[in-house]
mmCIF file of N, CA and C in Angstrom:
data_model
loop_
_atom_site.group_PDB
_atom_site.id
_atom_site.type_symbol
_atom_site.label_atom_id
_atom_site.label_comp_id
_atom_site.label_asym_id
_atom_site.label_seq_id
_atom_site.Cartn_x
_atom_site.Cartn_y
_atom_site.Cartn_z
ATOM 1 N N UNK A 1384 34.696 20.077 -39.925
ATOM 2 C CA UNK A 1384 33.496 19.448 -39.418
ATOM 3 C C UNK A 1384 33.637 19.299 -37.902
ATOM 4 N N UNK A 1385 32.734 19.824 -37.147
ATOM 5 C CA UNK A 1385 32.420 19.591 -35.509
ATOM 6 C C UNK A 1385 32.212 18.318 -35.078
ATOM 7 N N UNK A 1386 32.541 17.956 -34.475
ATOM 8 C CA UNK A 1386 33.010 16.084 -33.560
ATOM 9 C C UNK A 1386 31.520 16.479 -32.357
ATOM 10 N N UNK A 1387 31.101 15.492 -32.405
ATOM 11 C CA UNK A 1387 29.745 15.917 -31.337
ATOM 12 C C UNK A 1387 29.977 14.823 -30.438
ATOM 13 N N UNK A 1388 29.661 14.731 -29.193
ATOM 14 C CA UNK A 1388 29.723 13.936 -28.187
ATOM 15 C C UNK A 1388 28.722 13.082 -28.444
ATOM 16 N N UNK A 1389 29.418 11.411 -27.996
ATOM 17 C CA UNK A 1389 28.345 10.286 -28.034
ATOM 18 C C UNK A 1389 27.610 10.403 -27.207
ATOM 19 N N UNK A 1390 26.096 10.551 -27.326
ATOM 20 C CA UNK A 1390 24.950 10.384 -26.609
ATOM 21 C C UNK A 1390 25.194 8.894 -25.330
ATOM 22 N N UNK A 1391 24.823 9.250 -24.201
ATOM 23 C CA UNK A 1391 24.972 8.258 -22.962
ATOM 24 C C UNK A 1391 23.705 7.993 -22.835
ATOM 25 N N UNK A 1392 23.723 6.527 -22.734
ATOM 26 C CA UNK A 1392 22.353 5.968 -22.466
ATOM 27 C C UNK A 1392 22.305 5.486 -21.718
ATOM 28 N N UNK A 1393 21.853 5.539 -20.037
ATOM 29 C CA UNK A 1393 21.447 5.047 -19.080
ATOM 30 C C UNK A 1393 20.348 3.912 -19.142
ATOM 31 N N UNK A 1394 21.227 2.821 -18.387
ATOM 32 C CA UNK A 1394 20.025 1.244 -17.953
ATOM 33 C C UNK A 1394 19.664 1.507 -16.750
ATOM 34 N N UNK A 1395 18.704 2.076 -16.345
ATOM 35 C CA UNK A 1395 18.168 1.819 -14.879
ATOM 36 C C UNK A 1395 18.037 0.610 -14.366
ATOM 37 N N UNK A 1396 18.240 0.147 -13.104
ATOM 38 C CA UNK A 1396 17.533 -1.187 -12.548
ATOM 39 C C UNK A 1396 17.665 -0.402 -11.023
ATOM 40 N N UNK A 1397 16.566 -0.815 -10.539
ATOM 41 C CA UNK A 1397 16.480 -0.152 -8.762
ATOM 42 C C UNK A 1397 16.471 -1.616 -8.228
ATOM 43 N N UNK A 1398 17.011 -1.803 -7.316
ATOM 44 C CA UNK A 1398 17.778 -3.062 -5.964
ATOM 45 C C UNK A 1398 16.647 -2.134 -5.015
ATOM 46 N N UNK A 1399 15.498 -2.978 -4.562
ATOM 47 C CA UNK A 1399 14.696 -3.031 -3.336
ATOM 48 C C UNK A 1399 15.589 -3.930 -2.445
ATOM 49 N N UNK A 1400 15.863 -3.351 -0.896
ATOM 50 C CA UNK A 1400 16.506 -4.582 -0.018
ATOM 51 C C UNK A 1400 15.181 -4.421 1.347
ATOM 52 N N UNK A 1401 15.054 -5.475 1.520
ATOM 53 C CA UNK A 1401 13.629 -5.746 2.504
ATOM 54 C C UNK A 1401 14.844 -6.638 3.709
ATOM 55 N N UNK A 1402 14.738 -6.286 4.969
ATOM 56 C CA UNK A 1402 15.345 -6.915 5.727
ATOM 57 C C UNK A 1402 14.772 -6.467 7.351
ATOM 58 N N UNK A 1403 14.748 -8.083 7.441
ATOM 59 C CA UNK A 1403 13.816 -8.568 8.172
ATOM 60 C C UNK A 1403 15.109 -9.370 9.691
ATOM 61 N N UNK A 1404 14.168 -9.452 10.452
ATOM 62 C CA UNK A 1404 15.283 -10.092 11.951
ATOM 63 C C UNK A 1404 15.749 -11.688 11.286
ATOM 64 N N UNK A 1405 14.781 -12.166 10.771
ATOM 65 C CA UNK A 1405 15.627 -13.424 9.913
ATOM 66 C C UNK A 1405 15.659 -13.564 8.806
ATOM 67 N N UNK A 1406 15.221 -12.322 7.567
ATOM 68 C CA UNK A 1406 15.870 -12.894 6.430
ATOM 69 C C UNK A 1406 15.832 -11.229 5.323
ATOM 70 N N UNK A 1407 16.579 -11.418 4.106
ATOM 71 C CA UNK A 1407 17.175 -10.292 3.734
ATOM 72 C C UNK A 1407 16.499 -10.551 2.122
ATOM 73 N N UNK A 1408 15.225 -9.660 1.461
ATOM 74 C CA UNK A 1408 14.678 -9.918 0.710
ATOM 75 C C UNK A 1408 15.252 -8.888 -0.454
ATOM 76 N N UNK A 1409 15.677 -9.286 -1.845
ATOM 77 C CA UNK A 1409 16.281 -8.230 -2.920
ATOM 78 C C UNK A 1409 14.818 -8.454 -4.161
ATOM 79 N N UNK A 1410 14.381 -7.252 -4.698
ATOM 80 C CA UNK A 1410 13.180 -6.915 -5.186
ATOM 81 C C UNK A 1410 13.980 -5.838 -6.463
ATOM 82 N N UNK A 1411 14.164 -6.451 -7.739
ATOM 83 C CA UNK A 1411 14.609 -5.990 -9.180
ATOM 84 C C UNK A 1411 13.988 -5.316 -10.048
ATOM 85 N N UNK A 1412 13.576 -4.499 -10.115
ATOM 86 C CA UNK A 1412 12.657 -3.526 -11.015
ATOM 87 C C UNK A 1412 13.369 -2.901 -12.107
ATOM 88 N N UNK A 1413 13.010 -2.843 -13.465
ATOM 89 C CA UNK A 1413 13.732 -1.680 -14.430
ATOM 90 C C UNK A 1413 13.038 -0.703 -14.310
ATOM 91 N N UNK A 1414 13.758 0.366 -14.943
ATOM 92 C CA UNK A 1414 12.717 1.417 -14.722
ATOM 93 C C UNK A 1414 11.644 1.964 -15.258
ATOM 94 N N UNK A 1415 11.206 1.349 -15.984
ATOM 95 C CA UNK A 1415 9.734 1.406 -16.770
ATOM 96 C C UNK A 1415 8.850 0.514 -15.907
ATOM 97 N N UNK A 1416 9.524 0.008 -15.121
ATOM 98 C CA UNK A 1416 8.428 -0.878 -14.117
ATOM 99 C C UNK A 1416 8.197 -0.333 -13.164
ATOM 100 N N UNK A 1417 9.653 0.495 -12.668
ATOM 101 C CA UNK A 1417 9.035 1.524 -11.642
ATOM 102 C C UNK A 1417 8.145 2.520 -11.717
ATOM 103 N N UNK A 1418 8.798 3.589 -12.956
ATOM 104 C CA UNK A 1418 7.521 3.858 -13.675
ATOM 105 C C UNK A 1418 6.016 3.951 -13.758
ATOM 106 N N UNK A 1419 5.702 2.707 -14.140
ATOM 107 C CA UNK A 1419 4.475 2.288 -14.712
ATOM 108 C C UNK A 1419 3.329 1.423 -13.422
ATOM 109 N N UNK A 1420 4.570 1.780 -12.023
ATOM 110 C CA UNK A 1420 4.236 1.040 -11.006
ATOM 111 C C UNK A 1420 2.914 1.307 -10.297
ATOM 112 N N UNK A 1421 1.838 0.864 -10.014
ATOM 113 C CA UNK A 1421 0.473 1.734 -9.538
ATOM 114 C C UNK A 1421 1.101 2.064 -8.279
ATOM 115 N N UNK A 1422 2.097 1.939 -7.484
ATOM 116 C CA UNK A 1422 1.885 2.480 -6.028
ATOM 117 C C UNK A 1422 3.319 3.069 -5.797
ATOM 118 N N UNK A 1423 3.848 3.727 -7.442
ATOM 119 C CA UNK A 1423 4.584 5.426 -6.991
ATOM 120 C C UNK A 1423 3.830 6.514 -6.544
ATOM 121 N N UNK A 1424 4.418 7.397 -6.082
ATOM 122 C CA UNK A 1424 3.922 8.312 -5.882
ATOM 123 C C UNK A 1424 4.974 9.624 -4.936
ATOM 124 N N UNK A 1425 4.488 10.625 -5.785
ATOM 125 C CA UNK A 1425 5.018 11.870 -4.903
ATOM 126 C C UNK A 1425 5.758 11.449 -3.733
ATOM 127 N N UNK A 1426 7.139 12.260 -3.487
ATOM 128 C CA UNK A 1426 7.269 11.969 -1.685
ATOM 129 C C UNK A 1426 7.145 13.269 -1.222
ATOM 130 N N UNK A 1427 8.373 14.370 -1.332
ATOM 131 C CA UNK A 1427 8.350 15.471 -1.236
ATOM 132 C C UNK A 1427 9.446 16.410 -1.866
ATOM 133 N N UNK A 1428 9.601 17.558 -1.652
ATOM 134 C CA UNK A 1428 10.546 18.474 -2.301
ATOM 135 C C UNK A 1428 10.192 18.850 -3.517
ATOM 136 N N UNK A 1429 8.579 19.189 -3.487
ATOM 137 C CA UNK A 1429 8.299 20.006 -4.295
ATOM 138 C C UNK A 1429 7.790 18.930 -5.950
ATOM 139 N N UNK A 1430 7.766 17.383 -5.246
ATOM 140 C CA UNK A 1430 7.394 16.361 -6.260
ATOM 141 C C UNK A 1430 8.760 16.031 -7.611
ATOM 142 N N UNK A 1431 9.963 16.199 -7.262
ATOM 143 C CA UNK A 1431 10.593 15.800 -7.840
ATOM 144 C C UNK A 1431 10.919 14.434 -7.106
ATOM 145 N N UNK A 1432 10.988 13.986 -6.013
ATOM 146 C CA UNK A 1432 11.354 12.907 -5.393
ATOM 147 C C UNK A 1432 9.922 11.789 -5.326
ATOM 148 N N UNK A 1433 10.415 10.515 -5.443
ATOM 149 C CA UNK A 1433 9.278 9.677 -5.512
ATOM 150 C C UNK A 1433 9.382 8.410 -4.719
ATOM 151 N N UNK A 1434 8.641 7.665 -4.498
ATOM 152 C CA UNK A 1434 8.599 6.595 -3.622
ATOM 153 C C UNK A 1434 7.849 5.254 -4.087
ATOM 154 N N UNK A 1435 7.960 4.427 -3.865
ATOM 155 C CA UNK A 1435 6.842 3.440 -3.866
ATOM 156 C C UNK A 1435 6.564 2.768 -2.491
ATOM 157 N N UNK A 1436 5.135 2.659 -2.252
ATOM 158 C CA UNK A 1436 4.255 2.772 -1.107
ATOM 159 C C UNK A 1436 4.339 0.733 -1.058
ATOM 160 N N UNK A 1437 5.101 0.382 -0.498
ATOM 161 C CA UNK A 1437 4.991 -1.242 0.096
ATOM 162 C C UNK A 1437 4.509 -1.740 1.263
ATOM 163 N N UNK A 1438 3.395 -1.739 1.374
ATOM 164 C CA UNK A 1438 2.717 -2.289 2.984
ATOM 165 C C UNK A 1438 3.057 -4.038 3.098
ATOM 166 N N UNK A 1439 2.402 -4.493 4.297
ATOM 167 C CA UNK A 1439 1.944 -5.891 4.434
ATOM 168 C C UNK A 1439 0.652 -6.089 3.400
ATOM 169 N N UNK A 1440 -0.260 -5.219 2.871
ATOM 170 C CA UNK A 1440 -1.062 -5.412 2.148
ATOM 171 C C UNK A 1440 -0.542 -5.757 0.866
ATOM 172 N N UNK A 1441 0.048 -4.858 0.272
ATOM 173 C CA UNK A 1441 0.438 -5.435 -1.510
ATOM 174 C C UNK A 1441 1.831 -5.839 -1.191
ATOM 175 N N UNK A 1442 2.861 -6.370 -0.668
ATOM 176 C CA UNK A 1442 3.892 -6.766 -0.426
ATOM 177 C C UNK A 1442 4.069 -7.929 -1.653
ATOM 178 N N UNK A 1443 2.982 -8.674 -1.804
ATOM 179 C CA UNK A 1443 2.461 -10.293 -2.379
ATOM 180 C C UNK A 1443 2.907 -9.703 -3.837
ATOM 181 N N UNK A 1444 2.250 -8.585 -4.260
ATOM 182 C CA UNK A 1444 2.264 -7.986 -5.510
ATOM 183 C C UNK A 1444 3.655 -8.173 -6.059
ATOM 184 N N UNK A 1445 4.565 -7.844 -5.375
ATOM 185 C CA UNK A 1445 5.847 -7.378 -5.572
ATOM 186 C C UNK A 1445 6.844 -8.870 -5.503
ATOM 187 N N UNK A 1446 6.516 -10.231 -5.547
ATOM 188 C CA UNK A 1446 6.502 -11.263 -5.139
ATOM 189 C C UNK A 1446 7.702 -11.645 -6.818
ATOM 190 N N UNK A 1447 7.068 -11.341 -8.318
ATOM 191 C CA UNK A 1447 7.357 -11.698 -9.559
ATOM 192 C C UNK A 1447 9.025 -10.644 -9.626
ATOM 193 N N UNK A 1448 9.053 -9.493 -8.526
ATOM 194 C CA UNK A 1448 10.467 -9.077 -8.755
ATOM 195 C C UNK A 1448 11.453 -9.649 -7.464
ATOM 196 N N UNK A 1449 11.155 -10.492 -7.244
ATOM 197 C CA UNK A 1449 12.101 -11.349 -5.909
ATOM 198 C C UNK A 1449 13.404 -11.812 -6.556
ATOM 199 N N UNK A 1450 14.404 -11.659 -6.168
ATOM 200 C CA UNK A 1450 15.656 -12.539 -6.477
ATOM 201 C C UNK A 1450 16.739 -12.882 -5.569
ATOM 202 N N UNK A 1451 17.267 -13.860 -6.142
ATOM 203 C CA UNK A 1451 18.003 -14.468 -5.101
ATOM 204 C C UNK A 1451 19.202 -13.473 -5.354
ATOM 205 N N UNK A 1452 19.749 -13.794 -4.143
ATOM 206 C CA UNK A 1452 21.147 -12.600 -3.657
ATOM 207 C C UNK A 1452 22.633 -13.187 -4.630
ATOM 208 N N UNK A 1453 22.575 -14.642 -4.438
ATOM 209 C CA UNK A 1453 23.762 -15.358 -5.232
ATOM 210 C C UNK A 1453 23.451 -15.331 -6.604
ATOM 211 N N UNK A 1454 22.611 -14.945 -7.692
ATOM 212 C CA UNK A 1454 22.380 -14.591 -8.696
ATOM 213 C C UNK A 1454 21.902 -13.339 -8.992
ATOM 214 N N UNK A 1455 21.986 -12.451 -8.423
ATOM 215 C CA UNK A 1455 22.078 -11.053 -8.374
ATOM 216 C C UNK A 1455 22.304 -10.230 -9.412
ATOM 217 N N UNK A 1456 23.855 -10.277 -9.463
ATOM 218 C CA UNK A 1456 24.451 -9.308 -10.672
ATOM 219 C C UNK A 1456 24.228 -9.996 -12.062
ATOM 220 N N UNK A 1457 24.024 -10.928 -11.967
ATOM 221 C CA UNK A 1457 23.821 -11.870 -13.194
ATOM 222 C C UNK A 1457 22.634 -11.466 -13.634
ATOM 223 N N UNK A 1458 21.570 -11.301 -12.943
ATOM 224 C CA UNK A 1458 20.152 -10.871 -13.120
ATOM 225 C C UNK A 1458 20.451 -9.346 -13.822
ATOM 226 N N UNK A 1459 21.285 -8.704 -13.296
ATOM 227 C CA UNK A 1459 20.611 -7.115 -13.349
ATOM 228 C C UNK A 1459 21.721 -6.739 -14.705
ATOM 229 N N UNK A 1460 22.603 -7.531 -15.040
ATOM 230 C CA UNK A 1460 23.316 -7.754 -16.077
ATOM 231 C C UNK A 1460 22.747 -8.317 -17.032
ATOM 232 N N UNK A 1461 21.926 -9.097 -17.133
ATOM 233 C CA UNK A 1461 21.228 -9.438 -18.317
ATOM 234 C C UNK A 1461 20.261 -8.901 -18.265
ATOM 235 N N UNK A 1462 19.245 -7.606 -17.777
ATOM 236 C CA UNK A 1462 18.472 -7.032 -18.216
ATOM 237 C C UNK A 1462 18.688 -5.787 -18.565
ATOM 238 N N UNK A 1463 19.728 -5.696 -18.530
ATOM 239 C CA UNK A 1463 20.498 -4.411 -19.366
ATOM 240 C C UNK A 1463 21.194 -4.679 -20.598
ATOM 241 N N UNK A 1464 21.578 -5.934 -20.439
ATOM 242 C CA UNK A 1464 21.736 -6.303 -22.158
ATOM 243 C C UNK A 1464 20.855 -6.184 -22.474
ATOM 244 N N UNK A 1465 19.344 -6.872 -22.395
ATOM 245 C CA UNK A 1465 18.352 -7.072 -23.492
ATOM 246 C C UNK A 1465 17.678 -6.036 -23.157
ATOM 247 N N UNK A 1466 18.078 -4.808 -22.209
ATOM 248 C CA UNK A 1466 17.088 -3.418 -22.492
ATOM 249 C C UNK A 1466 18.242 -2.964 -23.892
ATOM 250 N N UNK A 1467 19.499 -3.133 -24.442
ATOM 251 C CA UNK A 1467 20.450 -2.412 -25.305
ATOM 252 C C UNK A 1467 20.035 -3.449 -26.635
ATOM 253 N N UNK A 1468 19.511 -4.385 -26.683
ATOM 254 C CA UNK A 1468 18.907 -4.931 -27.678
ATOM 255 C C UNK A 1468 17.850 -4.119 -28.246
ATOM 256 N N UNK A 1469 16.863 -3.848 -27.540
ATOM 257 C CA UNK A 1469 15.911 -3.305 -27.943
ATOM 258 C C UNK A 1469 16.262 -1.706 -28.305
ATOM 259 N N UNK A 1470 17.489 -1.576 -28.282
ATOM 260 C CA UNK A 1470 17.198 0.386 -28.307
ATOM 261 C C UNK A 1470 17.871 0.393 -29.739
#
Protein backbone atom coordinates (compact mmCIF):
# COMPACT_ATOMS: atom_id res chain seq x y z
CA UNK A 1 0.00 0.00 0.00
CA UNK A 2 1.33 3.68 -1.08
CA UNK A 3 1.85 6.17 2.08
CA UNK A 4 0.45 9.56 0.58
CA UNK A 5 1.58 12.82 1.95
CA UNK A 6 -0.47 14.78 4.64
CA UNK A 7 -2.33 17.47 2.95
CA UNK A 8 -0.93 21.17 4.41
CA UNK A 9 -3.38 23.53 5.31
CA UNK A 10 -2.51 27.05 5.33
CA UNK A 11 -4.10 29.88 8.02
CA UNK A 12 -3.72 33.08 6.33
CA UNK A 13 -3.81 36.28 8.47
CA UNK A 14 -2.27 39.55 6.62
CA UNK A 15 -0.56 42.23 9.43
CA UNK A 16 -1.54 45.80 7.78
CA UNK A 17 1.25 48.23 9.51
CA UNK A 18 0.03 52.01 9.03
CA UNK A 19 2.81 54.28 10.39
CA UNK A 20 2.47 57.55 10.93
CA UNK A 21 5.25 60.51 12.43
CA UNK A 22 3.44 59.76 15.83
CA UNK A 23 1.88 56.59 15.90
CA UNK A 24 2.18 52.91 14.45
CA UNK A 25 -1.33 51.42 13.45
CA UNK A 26 -1.56 47.13 13.06
CA UNK A 27 -4.86 46.24 10.87
CA UNK A 28 -5.65 41.98 11.14
CA UNK A 29 -7.48 40.54 8.34
CA UNK A 30 -7.97 36.61 7.57
CA UNK A 31 -8.03 35.82 4.39
CA UNK A 32 -11.50 35.48 3.42
CA UNK A 33 -11.74 39.02 4.59
CA UNK A 34 -9.21 40.01 2.37
CA UNK A 35 -10.84 38.25 -0.11
CA UNK A 36 -14.26 39.29 0.16
CA UNK A 37 -12.78 42.88 0.71
CA UNK A 38 -14.73 45.58 -1.67
CA UNK A 39 -11.49 47.59 -2.20
CA UNK A 40 -9.05 44.60 -3.59
CA UNK A 41 -8.13 44.87 -6.61
CA UNK A 42 -5.71 44.02 -9.47
CA UNK A 43 -2.15 45.62 -9.03
CA UNK A 44 -0.04 44.35 -11.79
CA UNK A 45 1.97 41.49 -13.43
CA UNK A 46 -0.45 40.35 -15.50
CA UNK A 47 -3.29 40.34 -12.35
CA UNK A 48 -1.80 37.76 -10.31
CA UNK A 49 -0.69 40.39 -7.70
CA UNK A 50 -3.32 42.29 -5.64
CA UNK A 51 -3.71 45.18 -3.40
CA UNK A 52 -6.14 46.81 -1.26
CA UNK A 53 -6.85 50.49 -2.09
CA UNK A 54 -6.77 52.47 1.67
CA UNK A 55 -7.29 56.24 1.30
CA UNK A 56 -8.14 58.98 4.03
CA UNK A 57 -11.61 58.29 2.63
CA UNK A 58 -12.44 54.59 3.74
CA UNK A 59 -9.52 54.35 6.25
CA UNK A 60 -12.73 54.55 9.07
CA UNK A 61 -13.93 51.29 7.31
CA UNK A 62 -10.97 49.41 8.27
CA UNK A 63 -11.34 50.74 11.98
CA UNK A 64 -13.21 46.84 13.29
CA UNK A 65 -9.57 45.23 12.13
CA UNK A 66 -7.38 47.58 14.50
CA UNK A 67 -5.24 45.89 17.13
CA UNK A 68 -3.20 46.59 19.67
CA UNK A 69 0.60 45.74 19.12
CA UNK A 70 1.00 44.16 22.90
CA UNK A 71 -1.76 41.67 22.07
CA UNK A 72 -0.80 40.91 18.72
CA UNK A 73 0.31 37.35 18.43
CA UNK A 74 -2.30 36.39 20.79
CA UNK A 75 -4.86 37.80 18.35
CA UNK A 76 -3.54 36.16 15.19
CA UNK A 77 -3.09 32.88 17.25
CA UNK A 78 -6.44 32.53 18.17
CA UNK A 79 -7.86 33.08 14.84
CA UNK A 80 -6.14 30.35 13.48
CA UNK A 81 -7.23 28.09 16.05
CA UNK A 82 -10.85 28.78 15.50
CA UNK A 83 -10.24 28.99 11.56
CA UNK A 84 -8.84 24.80 12.41
CA UNK A 85 -12.08 24.36 14.34
CA UNK A 86 -14.11 24.97 11.66
CA UNK A 87 -12.23 22.87 8.92
Amino acid sequence: MEKTKPVKKFHYVFIFIGVWTDQINYWVLTNSEVKNNKYLSHQHRGGVEYQIGITNKNITEFDCYKQNSSILCDYILNIVKSDLTLS
